PDB file of C-alpha atoms in Angstrom:
ATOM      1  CA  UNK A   1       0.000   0.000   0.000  1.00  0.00           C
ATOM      2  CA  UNK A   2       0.804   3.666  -0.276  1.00  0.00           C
ATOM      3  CA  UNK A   3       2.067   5.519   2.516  1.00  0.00           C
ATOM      4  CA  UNK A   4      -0.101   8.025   4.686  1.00  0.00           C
ATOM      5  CA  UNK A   5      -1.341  10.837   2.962  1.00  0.00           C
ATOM      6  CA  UNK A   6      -0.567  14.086   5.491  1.00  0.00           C
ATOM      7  CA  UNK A   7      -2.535  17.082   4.962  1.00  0.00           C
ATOM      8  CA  UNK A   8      -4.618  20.071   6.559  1.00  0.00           C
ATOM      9  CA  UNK A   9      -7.871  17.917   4.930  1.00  0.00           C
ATOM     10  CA  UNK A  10      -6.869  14.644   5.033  1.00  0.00           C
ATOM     11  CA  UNK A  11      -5.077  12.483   7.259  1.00  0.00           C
ATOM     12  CA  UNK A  12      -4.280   8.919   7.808  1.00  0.00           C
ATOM     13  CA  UNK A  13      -5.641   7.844   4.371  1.00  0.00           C
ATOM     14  CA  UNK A  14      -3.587   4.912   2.056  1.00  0.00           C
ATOM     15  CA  UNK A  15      -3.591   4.659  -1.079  1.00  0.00           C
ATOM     16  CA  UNK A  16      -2.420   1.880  -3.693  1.00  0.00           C
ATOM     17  CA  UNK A  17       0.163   2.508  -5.611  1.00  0.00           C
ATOM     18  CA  UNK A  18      -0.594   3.167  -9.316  1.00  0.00           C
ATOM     19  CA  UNK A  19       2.344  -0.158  -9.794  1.00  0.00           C
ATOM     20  CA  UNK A  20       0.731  -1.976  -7.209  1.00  0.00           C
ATOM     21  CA  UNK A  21      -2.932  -1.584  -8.721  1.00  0.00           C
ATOM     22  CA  UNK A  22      -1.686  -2.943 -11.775  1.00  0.00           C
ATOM     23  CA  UNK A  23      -0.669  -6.313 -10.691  1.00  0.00           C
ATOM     24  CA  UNK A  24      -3.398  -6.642  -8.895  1.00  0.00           C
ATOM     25  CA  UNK A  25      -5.071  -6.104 -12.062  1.00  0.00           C
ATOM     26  CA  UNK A  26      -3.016  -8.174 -14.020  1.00  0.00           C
ATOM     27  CA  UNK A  27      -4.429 -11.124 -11.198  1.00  0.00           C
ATOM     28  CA  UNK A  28      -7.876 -10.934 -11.684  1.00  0.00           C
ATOM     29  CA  UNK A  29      -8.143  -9.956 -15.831  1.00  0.00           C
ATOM     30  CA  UNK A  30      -7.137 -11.158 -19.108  1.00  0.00           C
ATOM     31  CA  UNK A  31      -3.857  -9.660 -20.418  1.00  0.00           C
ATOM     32  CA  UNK A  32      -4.864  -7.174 -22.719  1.00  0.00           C
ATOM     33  CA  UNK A  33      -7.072  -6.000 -20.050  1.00  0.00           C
ATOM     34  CA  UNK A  34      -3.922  -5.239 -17.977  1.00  0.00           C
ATOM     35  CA  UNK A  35      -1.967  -4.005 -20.891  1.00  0.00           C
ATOM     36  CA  UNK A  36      -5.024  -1.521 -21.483  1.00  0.00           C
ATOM     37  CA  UNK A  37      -5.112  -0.132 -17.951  1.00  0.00           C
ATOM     38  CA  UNK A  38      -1.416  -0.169 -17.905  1.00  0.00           C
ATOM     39  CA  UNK A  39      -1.747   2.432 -21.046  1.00  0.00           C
ATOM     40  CA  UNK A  40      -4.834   4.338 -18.939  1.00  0.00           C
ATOM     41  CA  UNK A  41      -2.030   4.843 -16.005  1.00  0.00           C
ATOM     42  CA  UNK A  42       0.924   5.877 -18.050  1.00  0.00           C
ATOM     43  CA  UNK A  43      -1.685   8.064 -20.082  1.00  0.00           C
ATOM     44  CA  UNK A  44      -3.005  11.702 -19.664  1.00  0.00           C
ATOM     45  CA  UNK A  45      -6.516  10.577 -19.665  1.00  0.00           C
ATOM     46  CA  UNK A  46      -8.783   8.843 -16.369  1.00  0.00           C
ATOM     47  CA  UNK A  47     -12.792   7.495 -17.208  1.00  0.00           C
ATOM     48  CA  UNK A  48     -15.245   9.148 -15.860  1.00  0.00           C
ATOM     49  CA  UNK A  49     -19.030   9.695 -16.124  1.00  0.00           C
ATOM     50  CA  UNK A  50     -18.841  12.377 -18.145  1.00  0.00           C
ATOM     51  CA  UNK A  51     -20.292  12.775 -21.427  1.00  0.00           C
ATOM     52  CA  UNK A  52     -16.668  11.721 -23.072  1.00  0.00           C
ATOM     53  CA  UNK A  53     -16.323   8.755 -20.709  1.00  0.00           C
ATOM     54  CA  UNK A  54     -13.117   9.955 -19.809  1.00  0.00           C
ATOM     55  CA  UNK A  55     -11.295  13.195 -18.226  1.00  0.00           C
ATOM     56  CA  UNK A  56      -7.828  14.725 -19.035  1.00  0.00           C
ATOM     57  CA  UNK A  57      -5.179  14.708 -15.954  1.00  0.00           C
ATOM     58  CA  UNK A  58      -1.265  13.545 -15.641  1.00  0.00           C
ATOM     59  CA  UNK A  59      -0.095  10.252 -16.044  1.00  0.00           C
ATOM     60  CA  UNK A  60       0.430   8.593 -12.686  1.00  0.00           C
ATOM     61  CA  UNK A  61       3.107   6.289 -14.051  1.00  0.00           C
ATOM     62  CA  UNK A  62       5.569   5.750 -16.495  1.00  0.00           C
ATOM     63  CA  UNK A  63       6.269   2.175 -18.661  1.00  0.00           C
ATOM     64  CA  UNK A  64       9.822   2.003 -16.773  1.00  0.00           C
ATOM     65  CA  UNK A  65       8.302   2.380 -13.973  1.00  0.00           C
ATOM     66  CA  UNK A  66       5.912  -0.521 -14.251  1.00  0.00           C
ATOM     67  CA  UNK A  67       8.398  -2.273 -15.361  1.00  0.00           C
ATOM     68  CA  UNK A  68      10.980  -2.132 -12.173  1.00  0.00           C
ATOM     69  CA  UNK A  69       8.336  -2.319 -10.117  1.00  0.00           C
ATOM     70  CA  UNK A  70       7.185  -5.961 -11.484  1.00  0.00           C
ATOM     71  CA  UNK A  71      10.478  -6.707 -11.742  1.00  0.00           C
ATOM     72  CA  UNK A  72      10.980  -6.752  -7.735  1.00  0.00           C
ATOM     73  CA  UNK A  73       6.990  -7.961  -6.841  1.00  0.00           C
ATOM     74  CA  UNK A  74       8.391 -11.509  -6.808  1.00  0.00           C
ATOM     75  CA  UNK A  75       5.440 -14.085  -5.380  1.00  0.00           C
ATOM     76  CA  UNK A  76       2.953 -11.450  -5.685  1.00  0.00           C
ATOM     77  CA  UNK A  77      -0.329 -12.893  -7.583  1.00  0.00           C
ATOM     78  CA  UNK A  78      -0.595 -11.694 -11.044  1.00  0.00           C
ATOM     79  CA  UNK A  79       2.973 -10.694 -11.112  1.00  0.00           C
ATOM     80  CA  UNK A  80       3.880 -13.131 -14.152  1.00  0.00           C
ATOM     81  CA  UNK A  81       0.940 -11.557 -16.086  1.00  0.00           C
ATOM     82  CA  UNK A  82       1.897  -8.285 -15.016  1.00  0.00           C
ATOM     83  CA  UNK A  83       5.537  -8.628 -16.596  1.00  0.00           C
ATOM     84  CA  UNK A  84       4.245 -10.099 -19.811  1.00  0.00           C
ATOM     85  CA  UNK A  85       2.152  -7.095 -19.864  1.00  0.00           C
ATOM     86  CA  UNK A  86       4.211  -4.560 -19.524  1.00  0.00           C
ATOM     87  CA  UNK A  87       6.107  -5.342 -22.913  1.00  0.00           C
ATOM     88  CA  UNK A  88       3.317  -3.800 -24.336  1.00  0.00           C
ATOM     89  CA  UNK A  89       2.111  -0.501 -22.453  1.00  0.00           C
ATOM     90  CA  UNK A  90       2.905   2.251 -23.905  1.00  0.00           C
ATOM     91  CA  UNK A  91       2.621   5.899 -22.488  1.00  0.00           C
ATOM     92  CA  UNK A  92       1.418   9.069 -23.881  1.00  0.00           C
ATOM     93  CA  UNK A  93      -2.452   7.751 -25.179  1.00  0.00           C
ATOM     94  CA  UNK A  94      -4.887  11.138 -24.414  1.00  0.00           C
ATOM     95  CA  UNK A  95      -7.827   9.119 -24.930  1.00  0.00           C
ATOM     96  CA  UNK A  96      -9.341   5.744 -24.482  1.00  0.00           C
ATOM     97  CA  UNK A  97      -9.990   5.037 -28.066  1.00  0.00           C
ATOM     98  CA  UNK A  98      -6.356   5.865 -29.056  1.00  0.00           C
ATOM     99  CA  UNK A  99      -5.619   3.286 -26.554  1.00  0.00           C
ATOM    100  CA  UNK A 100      -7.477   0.777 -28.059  1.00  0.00           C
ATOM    101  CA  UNK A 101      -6.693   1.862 -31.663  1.00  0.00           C
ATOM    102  CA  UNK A 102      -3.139   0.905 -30.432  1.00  0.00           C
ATOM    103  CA  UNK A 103      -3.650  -2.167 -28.746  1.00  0.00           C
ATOM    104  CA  UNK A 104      -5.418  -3.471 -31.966  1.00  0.00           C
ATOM    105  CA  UNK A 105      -2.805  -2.733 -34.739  1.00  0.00           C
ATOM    106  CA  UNK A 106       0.474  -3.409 -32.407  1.00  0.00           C
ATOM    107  CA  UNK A 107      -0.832  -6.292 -29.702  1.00  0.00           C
ATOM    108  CA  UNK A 108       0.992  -9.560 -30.963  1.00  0.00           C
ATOM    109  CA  UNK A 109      -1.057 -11.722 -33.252  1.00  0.00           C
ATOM    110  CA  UNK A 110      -1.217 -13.812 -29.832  1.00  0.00           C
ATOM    111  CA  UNK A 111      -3.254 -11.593 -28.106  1.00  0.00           C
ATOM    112  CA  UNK A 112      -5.394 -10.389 -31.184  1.00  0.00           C
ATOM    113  CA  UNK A 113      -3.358  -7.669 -32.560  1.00  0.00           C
ATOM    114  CA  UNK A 114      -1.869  -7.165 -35.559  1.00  0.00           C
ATOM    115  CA  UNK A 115       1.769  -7.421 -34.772  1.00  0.00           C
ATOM    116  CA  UNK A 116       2.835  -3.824 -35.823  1.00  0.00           C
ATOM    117  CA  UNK A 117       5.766  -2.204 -34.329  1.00  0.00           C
ATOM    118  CA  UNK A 118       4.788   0.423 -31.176  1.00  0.00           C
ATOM    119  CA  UNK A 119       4.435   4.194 -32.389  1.00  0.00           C
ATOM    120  CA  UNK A 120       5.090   7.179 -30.522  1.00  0.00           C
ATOM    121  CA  UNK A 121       1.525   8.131 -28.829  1.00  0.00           C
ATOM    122  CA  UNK A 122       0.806  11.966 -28.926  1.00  0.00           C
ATOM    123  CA  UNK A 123       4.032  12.824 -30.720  1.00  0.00           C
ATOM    124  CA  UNK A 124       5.502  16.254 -31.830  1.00  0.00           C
ATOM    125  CA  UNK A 125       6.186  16.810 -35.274  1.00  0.00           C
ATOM    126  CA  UNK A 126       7.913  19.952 -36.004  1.00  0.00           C
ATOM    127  CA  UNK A 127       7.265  21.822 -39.055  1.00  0.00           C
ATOM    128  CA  UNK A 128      10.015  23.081 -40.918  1.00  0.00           C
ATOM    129  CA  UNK A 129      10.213  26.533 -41.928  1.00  0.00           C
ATOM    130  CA  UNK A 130       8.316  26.341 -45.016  1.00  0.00           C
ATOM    131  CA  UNK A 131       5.643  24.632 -43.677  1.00  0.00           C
ATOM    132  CA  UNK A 132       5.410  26.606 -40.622  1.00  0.00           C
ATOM    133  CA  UNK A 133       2.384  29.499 -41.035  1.00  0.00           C
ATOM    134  CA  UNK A 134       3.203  32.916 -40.454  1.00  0.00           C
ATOM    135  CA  UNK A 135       1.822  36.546 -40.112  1.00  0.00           C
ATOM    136  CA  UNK A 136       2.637  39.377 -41.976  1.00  0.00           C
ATOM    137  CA  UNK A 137       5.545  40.405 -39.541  1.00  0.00           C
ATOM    138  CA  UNK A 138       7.174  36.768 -39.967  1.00  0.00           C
ATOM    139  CA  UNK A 139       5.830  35.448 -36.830  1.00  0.00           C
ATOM    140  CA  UNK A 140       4.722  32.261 -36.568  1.00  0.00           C
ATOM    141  CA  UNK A 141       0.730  31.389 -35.797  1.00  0.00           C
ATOM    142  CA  UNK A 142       0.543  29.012 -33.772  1.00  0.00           C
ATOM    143  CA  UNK A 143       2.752  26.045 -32.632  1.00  0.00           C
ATOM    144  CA  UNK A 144       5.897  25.188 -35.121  1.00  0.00           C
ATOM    145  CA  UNK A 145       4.847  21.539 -34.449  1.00  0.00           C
ATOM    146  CA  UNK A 146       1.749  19.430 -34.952  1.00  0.00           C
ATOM    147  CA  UNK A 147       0.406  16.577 -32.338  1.00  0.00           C
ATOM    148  CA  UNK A 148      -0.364  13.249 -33.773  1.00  0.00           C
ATOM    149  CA  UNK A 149      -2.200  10.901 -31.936  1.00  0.00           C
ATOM    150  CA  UNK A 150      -0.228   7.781 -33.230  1.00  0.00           C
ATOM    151  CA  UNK A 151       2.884   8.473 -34.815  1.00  0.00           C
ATOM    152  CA  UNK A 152       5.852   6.414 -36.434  1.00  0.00           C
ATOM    153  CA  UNK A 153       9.019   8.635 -36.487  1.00  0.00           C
ATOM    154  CA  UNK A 154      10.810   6.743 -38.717  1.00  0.00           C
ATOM    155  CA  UNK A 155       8.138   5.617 -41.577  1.00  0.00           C
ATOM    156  CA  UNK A 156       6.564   8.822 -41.828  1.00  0.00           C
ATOM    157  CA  UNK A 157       3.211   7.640 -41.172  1.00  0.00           C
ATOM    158  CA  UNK A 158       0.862   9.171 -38.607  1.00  0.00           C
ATOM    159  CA  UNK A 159      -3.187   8.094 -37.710  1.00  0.00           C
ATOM    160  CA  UNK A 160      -5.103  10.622 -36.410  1.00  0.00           C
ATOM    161  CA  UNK A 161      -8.473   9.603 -34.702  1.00  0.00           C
ATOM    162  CA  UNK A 162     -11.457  11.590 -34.811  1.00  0.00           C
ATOM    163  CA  UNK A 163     -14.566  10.703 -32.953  1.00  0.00           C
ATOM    164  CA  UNK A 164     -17.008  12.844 -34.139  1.00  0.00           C
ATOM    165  CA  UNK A 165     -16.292  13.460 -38.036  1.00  0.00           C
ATOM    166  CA  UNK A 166     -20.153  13.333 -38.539  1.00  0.00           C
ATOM    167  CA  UNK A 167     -20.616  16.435 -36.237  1.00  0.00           C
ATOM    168  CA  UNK A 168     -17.650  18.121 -37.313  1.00  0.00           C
ATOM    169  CA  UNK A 169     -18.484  21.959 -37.968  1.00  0.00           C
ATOM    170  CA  UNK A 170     -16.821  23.360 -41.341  1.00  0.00           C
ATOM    171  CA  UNK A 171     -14.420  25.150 -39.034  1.00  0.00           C
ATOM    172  CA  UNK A 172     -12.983  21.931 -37.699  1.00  0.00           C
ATOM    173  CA  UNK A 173     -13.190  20.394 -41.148  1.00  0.00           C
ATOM    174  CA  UNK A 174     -11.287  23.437 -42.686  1.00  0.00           C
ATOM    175  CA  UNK A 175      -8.603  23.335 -39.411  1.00  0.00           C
ATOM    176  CA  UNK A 176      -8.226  19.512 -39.968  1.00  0.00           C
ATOM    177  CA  UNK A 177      -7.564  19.667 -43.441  1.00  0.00           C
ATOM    178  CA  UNK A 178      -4.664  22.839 -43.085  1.00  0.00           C
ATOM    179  CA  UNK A 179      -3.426  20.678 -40.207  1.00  0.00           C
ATOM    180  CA  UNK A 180      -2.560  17.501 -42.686  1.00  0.00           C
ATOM    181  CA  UNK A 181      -2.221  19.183 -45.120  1.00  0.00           C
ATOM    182  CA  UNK A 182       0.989  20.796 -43.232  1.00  0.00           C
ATOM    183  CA  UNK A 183       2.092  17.190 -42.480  1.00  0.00           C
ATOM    184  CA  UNK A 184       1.877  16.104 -45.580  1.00  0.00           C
ATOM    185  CA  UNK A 185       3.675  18.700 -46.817  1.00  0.00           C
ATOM    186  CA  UNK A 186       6.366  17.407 -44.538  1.00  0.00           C
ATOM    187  CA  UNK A 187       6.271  14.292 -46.111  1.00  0.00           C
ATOM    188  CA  UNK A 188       4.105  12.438 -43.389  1.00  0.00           C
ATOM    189  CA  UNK A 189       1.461  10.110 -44.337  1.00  0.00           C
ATOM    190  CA  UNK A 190      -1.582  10.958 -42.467  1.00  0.00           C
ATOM    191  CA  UNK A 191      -4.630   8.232 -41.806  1.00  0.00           C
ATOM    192  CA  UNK A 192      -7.744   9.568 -40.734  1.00  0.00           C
ATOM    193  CA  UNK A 193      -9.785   6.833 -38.467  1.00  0.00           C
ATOM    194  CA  UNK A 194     -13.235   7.159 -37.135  1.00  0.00           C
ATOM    195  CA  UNK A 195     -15.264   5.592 -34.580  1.00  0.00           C
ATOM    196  CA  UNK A 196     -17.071   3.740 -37.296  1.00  0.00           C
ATOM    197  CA  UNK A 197     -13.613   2.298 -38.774  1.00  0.00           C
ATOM    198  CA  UNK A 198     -12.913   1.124 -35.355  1.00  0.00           C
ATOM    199  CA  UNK A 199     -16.004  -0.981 -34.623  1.00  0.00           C
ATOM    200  CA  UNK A 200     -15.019  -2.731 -37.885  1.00  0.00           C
ATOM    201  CA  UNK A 201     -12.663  -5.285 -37.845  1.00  0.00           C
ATOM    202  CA  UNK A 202     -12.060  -5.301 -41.995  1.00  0.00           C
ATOM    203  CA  UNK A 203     -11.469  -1.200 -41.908  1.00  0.00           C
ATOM    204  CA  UNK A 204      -9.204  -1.357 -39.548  1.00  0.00           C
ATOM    205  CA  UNK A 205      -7.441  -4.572 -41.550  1.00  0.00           C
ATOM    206  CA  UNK A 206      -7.224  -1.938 -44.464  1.00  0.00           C
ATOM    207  CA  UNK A 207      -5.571   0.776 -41.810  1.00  0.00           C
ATOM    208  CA  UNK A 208      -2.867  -1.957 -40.482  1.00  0.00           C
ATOM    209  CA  UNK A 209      -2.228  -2.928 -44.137  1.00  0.00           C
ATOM    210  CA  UNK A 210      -1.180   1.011 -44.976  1.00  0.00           C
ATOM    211  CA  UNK A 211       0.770   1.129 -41.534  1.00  0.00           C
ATOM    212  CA  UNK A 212       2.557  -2.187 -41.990  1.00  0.00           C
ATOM    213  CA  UNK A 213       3.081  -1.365 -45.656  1.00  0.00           C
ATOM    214  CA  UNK A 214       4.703   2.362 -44.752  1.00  0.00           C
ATOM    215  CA  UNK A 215       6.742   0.641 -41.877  1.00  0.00           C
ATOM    216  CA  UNK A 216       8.298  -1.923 -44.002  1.00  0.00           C
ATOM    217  CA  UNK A 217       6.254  -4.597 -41.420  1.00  0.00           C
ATOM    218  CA  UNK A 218       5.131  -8.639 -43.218  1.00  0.00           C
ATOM    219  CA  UNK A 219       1.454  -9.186 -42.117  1.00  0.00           C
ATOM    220  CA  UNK A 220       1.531 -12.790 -42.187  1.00  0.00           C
ATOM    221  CA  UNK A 221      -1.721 -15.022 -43.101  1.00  0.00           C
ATOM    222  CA  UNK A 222      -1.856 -15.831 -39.249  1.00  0.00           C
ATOM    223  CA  UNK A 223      -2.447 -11.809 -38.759  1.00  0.00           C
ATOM    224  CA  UNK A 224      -5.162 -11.421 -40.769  1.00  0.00           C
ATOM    225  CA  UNK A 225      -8.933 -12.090 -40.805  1.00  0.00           C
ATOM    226  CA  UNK A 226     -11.026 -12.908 -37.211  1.00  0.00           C
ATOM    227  CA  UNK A 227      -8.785 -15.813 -35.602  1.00  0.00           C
ATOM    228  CA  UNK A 228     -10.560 -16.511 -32.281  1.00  0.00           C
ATOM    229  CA  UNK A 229      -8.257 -14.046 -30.322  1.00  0.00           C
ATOM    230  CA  UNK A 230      -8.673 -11.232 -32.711  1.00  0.00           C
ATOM    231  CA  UNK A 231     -12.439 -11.890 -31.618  1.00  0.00           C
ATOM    232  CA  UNK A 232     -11.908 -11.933 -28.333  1.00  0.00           C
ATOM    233  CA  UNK A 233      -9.746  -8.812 -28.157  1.00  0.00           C
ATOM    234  CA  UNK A 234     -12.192  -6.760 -30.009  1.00  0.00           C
ATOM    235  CA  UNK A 235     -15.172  -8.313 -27.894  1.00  0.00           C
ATOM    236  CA  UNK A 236     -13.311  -6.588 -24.960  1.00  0.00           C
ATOM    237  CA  UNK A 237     -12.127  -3.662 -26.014  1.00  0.00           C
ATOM    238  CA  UNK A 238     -15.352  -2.277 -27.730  1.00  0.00           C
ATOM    239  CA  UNK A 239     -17.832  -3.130 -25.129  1.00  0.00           C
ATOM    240  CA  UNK A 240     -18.850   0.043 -24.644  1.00  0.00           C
ATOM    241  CA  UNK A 241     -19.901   2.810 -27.406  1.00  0.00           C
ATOM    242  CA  UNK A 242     -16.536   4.473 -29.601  1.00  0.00           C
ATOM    243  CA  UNK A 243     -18.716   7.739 -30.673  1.00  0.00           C
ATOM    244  CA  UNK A 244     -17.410  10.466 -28.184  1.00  0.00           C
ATOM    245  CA  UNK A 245     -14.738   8.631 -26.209  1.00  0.00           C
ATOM    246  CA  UNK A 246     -11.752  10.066 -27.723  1.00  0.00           C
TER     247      UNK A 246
END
């Protein structure tokens, strides 16, 4: 357990560690379970009952950290699950649904995935100069670099996912197009994936085709179609609406 929490409200209180929590986790659910709320605690995102399902706030762990923490829990129950696991979380997701977007195309063919190689979850791409906009003083507007939601540095290739393309205003579409359109002109290749593409397993075969074509990754036979743990792994990770969680 956590040690005493000391303040002028509250006193005497303990709390479980974010490590601890998730091999306790790891005990009592399936493995991409774990490897899901592993990604939720190294994340910047918590559910809630909002209308999003979910709230911004600070990761509460890192990867590393998971991992030397497991690495010492010897004897604890769930502690073998919980180091299998932690090869896969990866820190950074804002959102559910980018969570589960990644544990889809990268979770071993194993566990239901698709086998692709990690990305980089909310990266930074800096525009160069020329992309860059700029005022009539030669100022920049805005940020010199664009977030992407999943993002593979060294292929180029970005996904973006938007939750509520339906109900998009022509502001948002005209800001979403300038925005890849700037990281295309950079050279990145940009995938757009909805909420709808998501839900379906054969779009989302079509999305980790591009990725795995762009990354120079071999989807094998074995990867592709609805093997029984594909089914499983998409029976658990979309039990509960996409539209408006991410």
């Amino acid at each position: 357990m956590g040690q005493g929490v000391s303040s002028g409200l509250i006193r005497d209180v303990l709390v479980e560690s974010p490590e601890l929590s998730f091999v306790r986790i790891a005990g009592a659910y399936p493995i991409a379970r774990t490897i899901e709320y592993g990604c939720e605690l190294c994340g910047g995102y918590a559910l809630s009952q909002t209308d999003a399902g979910f709230r911004d706030r600070p990761a509460v762990t890192t990867p590393d950290r998971l991992r030397r923490y497991v690495q010492r829990a010897d004897g604890m129950p769930g502690v073998k699950t919980a180091r299998r696991a932690c090869k896969y979380v990866v820190g950074g997701s804002a959102s559910p649904v980018e969570t589960i977007v990644y544990l889809l195309l990268c979770l071993p063919c194993a566990l239901g995935g698709y086998g692709l190689p990690a990305p980089v979850m909310n990266a930074r791409v800096v525009l160069e100069k020329g992309v860059a906009r700029y005022d009539s003083t030669r100022r920049v507007v805005g940020r010199r670099y664009r977030v992407c939601d999943l993002y593979w540095p060294s292929a180029h290739v970005a996904i973006e996912y938007d939750g509520f393309r339906y109900h998009a205003t022509k502001e948002r579409l005209r800001a979403d197009a300038v925005r890849r359109n700037e990281l295309e002109e950079r050279g990145e290749m940009v995938l757009t994936v909805t909420g709808g593409q998501v839900e379906g397993w054969r779009a989302m075969e079509v999305v980790a085709g591009q990725v795995a074509r762009r990354v120079g990754h071999r989807l094998r036979d074995r990867a592709l179609g609805t093997p029984p743990q594909r089914v499983e792994l998409r029976k658990m990770l979309l039990s509960y609406a996409i539209e408006g969680r991410g």
